[in-house]
Structure formats: structure tokens, C-alpha cells
Coordinates of C-alpha atoms in Angstrom, one line a residue:
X21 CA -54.2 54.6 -24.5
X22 CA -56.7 55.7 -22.5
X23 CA -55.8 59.6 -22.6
X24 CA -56.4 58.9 -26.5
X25 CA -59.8 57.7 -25.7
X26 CA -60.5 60.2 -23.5
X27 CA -59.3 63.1 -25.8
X28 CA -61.4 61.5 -29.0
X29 CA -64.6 61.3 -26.9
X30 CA -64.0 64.5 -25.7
X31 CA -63.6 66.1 -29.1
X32 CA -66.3 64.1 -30.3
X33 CA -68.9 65.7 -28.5
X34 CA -67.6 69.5 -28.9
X35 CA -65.9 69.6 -25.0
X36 CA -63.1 71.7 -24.6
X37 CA -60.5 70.2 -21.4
X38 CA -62.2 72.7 -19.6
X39 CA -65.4 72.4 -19.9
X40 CA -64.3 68.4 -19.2
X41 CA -63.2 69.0 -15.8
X42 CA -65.9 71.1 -15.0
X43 CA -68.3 67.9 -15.4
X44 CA -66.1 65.5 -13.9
X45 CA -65.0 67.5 -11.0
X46 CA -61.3 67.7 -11.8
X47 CA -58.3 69.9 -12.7
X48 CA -58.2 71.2 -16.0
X49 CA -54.4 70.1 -15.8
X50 CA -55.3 66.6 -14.9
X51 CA -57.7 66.3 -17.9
X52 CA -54.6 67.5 -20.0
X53 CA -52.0 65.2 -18.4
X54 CA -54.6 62.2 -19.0
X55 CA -54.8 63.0 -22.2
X56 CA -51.5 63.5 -23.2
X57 CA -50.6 59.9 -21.3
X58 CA -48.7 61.8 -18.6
X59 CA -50.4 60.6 -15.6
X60 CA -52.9 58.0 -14.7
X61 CA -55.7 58.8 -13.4
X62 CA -57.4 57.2 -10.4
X63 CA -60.3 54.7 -10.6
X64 CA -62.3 57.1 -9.0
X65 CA -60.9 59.8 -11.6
X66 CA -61.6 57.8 -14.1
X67 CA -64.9 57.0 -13.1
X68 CA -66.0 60.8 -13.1
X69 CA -64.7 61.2 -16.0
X70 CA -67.1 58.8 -17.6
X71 CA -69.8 59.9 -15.7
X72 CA -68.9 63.7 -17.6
X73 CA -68.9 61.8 -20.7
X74 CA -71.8 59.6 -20.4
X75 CA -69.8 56.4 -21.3
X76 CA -69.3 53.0 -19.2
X77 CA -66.3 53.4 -17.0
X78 CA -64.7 50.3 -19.3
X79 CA -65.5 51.7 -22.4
X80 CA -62.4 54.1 -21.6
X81 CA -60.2 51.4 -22.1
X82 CA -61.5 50.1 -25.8
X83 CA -58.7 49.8 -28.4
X84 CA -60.4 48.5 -31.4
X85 CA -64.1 48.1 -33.2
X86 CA -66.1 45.8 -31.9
X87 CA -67.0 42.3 -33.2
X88 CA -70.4 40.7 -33.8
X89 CA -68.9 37.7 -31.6
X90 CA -66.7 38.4 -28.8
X91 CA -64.4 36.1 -27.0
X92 CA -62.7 37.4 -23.9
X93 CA -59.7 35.3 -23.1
X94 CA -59.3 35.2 -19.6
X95 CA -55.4 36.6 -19.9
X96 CA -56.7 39.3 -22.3
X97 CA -59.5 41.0 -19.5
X98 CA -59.0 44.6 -18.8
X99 CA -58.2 44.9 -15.3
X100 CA -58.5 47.7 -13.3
X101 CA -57.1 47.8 -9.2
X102 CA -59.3 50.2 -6.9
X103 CA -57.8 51.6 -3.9
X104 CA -60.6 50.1 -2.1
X105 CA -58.8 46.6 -1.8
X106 CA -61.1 45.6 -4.9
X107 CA -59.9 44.1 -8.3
X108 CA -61.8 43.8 -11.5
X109 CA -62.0 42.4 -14.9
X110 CA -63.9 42.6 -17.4
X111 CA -65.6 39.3 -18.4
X112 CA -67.9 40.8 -21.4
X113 CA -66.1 42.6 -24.3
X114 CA -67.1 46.1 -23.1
X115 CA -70.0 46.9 -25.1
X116 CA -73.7 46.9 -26.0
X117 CA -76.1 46.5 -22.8
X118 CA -74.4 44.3 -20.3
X119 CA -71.1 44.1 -18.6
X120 CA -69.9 41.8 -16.2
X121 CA -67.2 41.5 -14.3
X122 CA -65.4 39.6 -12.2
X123 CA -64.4 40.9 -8.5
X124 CA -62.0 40.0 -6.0
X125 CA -62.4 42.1 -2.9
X126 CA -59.6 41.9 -0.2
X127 CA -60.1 41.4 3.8
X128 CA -61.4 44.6 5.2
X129 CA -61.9 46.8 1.5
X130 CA -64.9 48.5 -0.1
X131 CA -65.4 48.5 -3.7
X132 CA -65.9 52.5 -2.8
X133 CA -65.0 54.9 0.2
X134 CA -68.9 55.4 0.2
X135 CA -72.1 54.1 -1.4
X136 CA -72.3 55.8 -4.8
X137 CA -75.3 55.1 -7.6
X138 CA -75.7 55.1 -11.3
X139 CA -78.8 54.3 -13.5
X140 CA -78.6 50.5 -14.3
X141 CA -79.7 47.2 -12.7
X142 CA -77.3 45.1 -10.8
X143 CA -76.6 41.7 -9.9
X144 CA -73.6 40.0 -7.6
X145 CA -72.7 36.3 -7.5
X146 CA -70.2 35.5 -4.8
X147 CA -68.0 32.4 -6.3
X148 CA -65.8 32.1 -3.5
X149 CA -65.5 33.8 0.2
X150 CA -68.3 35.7 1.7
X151 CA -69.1 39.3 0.8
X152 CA -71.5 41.9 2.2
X153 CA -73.7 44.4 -0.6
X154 CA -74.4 47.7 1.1
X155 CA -77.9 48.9 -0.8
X156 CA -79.4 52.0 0.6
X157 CA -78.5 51.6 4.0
X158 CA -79.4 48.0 4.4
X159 CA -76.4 45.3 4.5
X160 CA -77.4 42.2 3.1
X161 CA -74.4 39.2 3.7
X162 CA -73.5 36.6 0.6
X163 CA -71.9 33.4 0.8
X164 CA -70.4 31.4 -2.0
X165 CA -73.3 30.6 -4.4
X166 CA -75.6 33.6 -3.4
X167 CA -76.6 36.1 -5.6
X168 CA -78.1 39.8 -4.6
X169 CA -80.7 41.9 -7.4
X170 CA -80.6 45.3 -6.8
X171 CA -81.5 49.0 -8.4
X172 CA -78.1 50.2 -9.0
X173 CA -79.7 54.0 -8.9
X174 CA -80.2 53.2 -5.1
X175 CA -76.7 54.1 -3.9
X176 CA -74.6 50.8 -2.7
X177 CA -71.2 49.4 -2.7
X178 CA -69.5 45.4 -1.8
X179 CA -67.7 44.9 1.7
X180 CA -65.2 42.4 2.8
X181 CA -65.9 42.6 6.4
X182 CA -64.2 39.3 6.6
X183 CA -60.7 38.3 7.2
X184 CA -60.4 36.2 3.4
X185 CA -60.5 37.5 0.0
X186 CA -64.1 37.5 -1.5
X187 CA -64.9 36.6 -5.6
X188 CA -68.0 37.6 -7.3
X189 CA -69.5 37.8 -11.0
X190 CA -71.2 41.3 -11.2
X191 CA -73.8 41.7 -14.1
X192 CA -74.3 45.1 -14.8
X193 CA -77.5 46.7 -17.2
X194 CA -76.6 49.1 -19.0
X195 CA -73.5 49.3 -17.8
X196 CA -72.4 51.2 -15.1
X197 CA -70.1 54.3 -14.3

């Protein structure tokens, strides 16, 4: 499913595979194993490859047309497992302006290895546990109920510093890579 994607966006825009992994940093034979739904690509894989693409990272993972109204069933999200130690699903459909998502964040992860950035706005809700958002260098330390703003071009990541699992409600405009 998402090699499909990834191979119609590709073609879309007049990329050959190797001029895909070029902009995304990767093999050429991982960009054809993708797309041929032979291996599964990393988060952070699939991440770059978005980035090369110039599509929100969840947008990979679209099946159908979208709807003027959108309900997201909470059993229907698209999940996606970092190696991190951070979970997401998507709460919004996926497209237009806005995503948000929810995140669970284990005891000791990162949402990434390091900060990273992307051009959007950003805002974190923490629902339950206690999280830490690293933004240019500064930490600033949520508890349930508080919520951090931030320019998401200034590079940042979440940290569970903590020794229980942390939820937050990310809102994310446009969204994110």
C-alpha cells in the first residue's frame, strides 16, 4: 500500500527511483523494494522520503479520495511505531492544513534520535503522564493538561525522561514531515 503510493507520487512528478533516493538520502534498491511492497521502510525512511516528495509523512498512507466530512473512528487511525519508544495515530483524516495526532511516548524514548525541523507550526497537549519538548536547545517540561506553541522550523523533538508512558494531542500546521 504504501509502495503504491509512493511509486504514483513519484511518477507523478516525473522522478525516476533514482533520482528519488538521491532526495531522500537512500538506496536506489530500497526505493524499489518499497515500491514494489517488498520491504518496509523505517519511520525515519519514510519520513525522508516525504520530505523528497514534498508530502506530509501521513499522506503516504492514504487509500482513497478524500471526503468533504471526515470521521476518524478511533479503531480506523493510521498508526505508525517509531523506534524512538513513540507511537502515533492519526486523529484528523490526513489532509488539507492541519494534522493531529495522538502520541504515546514510552519511559526513557524520544520521538527522534535528534531534534530535527520542518516548516509548520506546532502545538503539544499532554493528556496523561508528563513529557518534556526539546525546542532549539531549550527543554521546557509538560504535565497532564499543559500545552507547548512552538515554530516547528526551529529544530525540536518530545522526551519521556520519566519512568511512565506519556500521551499528548499534537496539532500540526501544515502538516509536518
Amino acid at each position: 500500500m504504501i509502495g503504491t503510493r509512493i511509486r504514483a507520487l513519484r511518477t507523478a512528478r516525473g522522478l525516476t527511483v533514482t533520482e528519488l533516493a538521491r532526495r531522500a538520502e537512500v538506496s536506489t534498491a530500497l526505493i524499489s523494494q518499497v515500491e514494489r511492497e517488498l520491504a518496509d521502510p523505517s519511520l525515519v525512511t519514510v519520513r525522508k522520503i516525504a520530505r523528497a516528495l514534498d508530502v506530509p509523512l501521513f499522506s503516504l498512507f492514504e487509500e482513497s479520495e478524500p471526503e468533504d466530512v471526515a470521521v476518524v473512528r478511533r479503531e480506523s487511525r493510521m498508526r505508525v511505531q517509531s523506534p524512538g519508544g513513540v507511537a502515533y495515530s492519526r486523529i484528523s483524516p490526513g489532509r488539507g492544513r492541519l494534522e493531529m495526532m495522538q502520541g504515546v511516548l514510552s519511559p526513557g524514548g524520544a520521538s527522534a534520535a535528534e531534534p530535527w525541523s520542518h516548516p509548520s507550526e506546532e502545538c503539544a497537549l499532554v493528556t496523561a503522564g508528563r513529557l518534556v519538548v526539546e525546542v532549539a536547545g531549550t527543554e521546557y517540561a509538560l504535565s497532564e493538561g499543559d500545552s507547548c506553541y512552538f515554530d516547528s522550523r526551529l529544530p525540536h523533538r518530545y522526551v519521556n525522561p520519566y519512568d511512565e508512558s506519556a500521551e499528548f494531542v499534537i496539532s500540526v500546521t501544515p502538516p509536518g514531515y
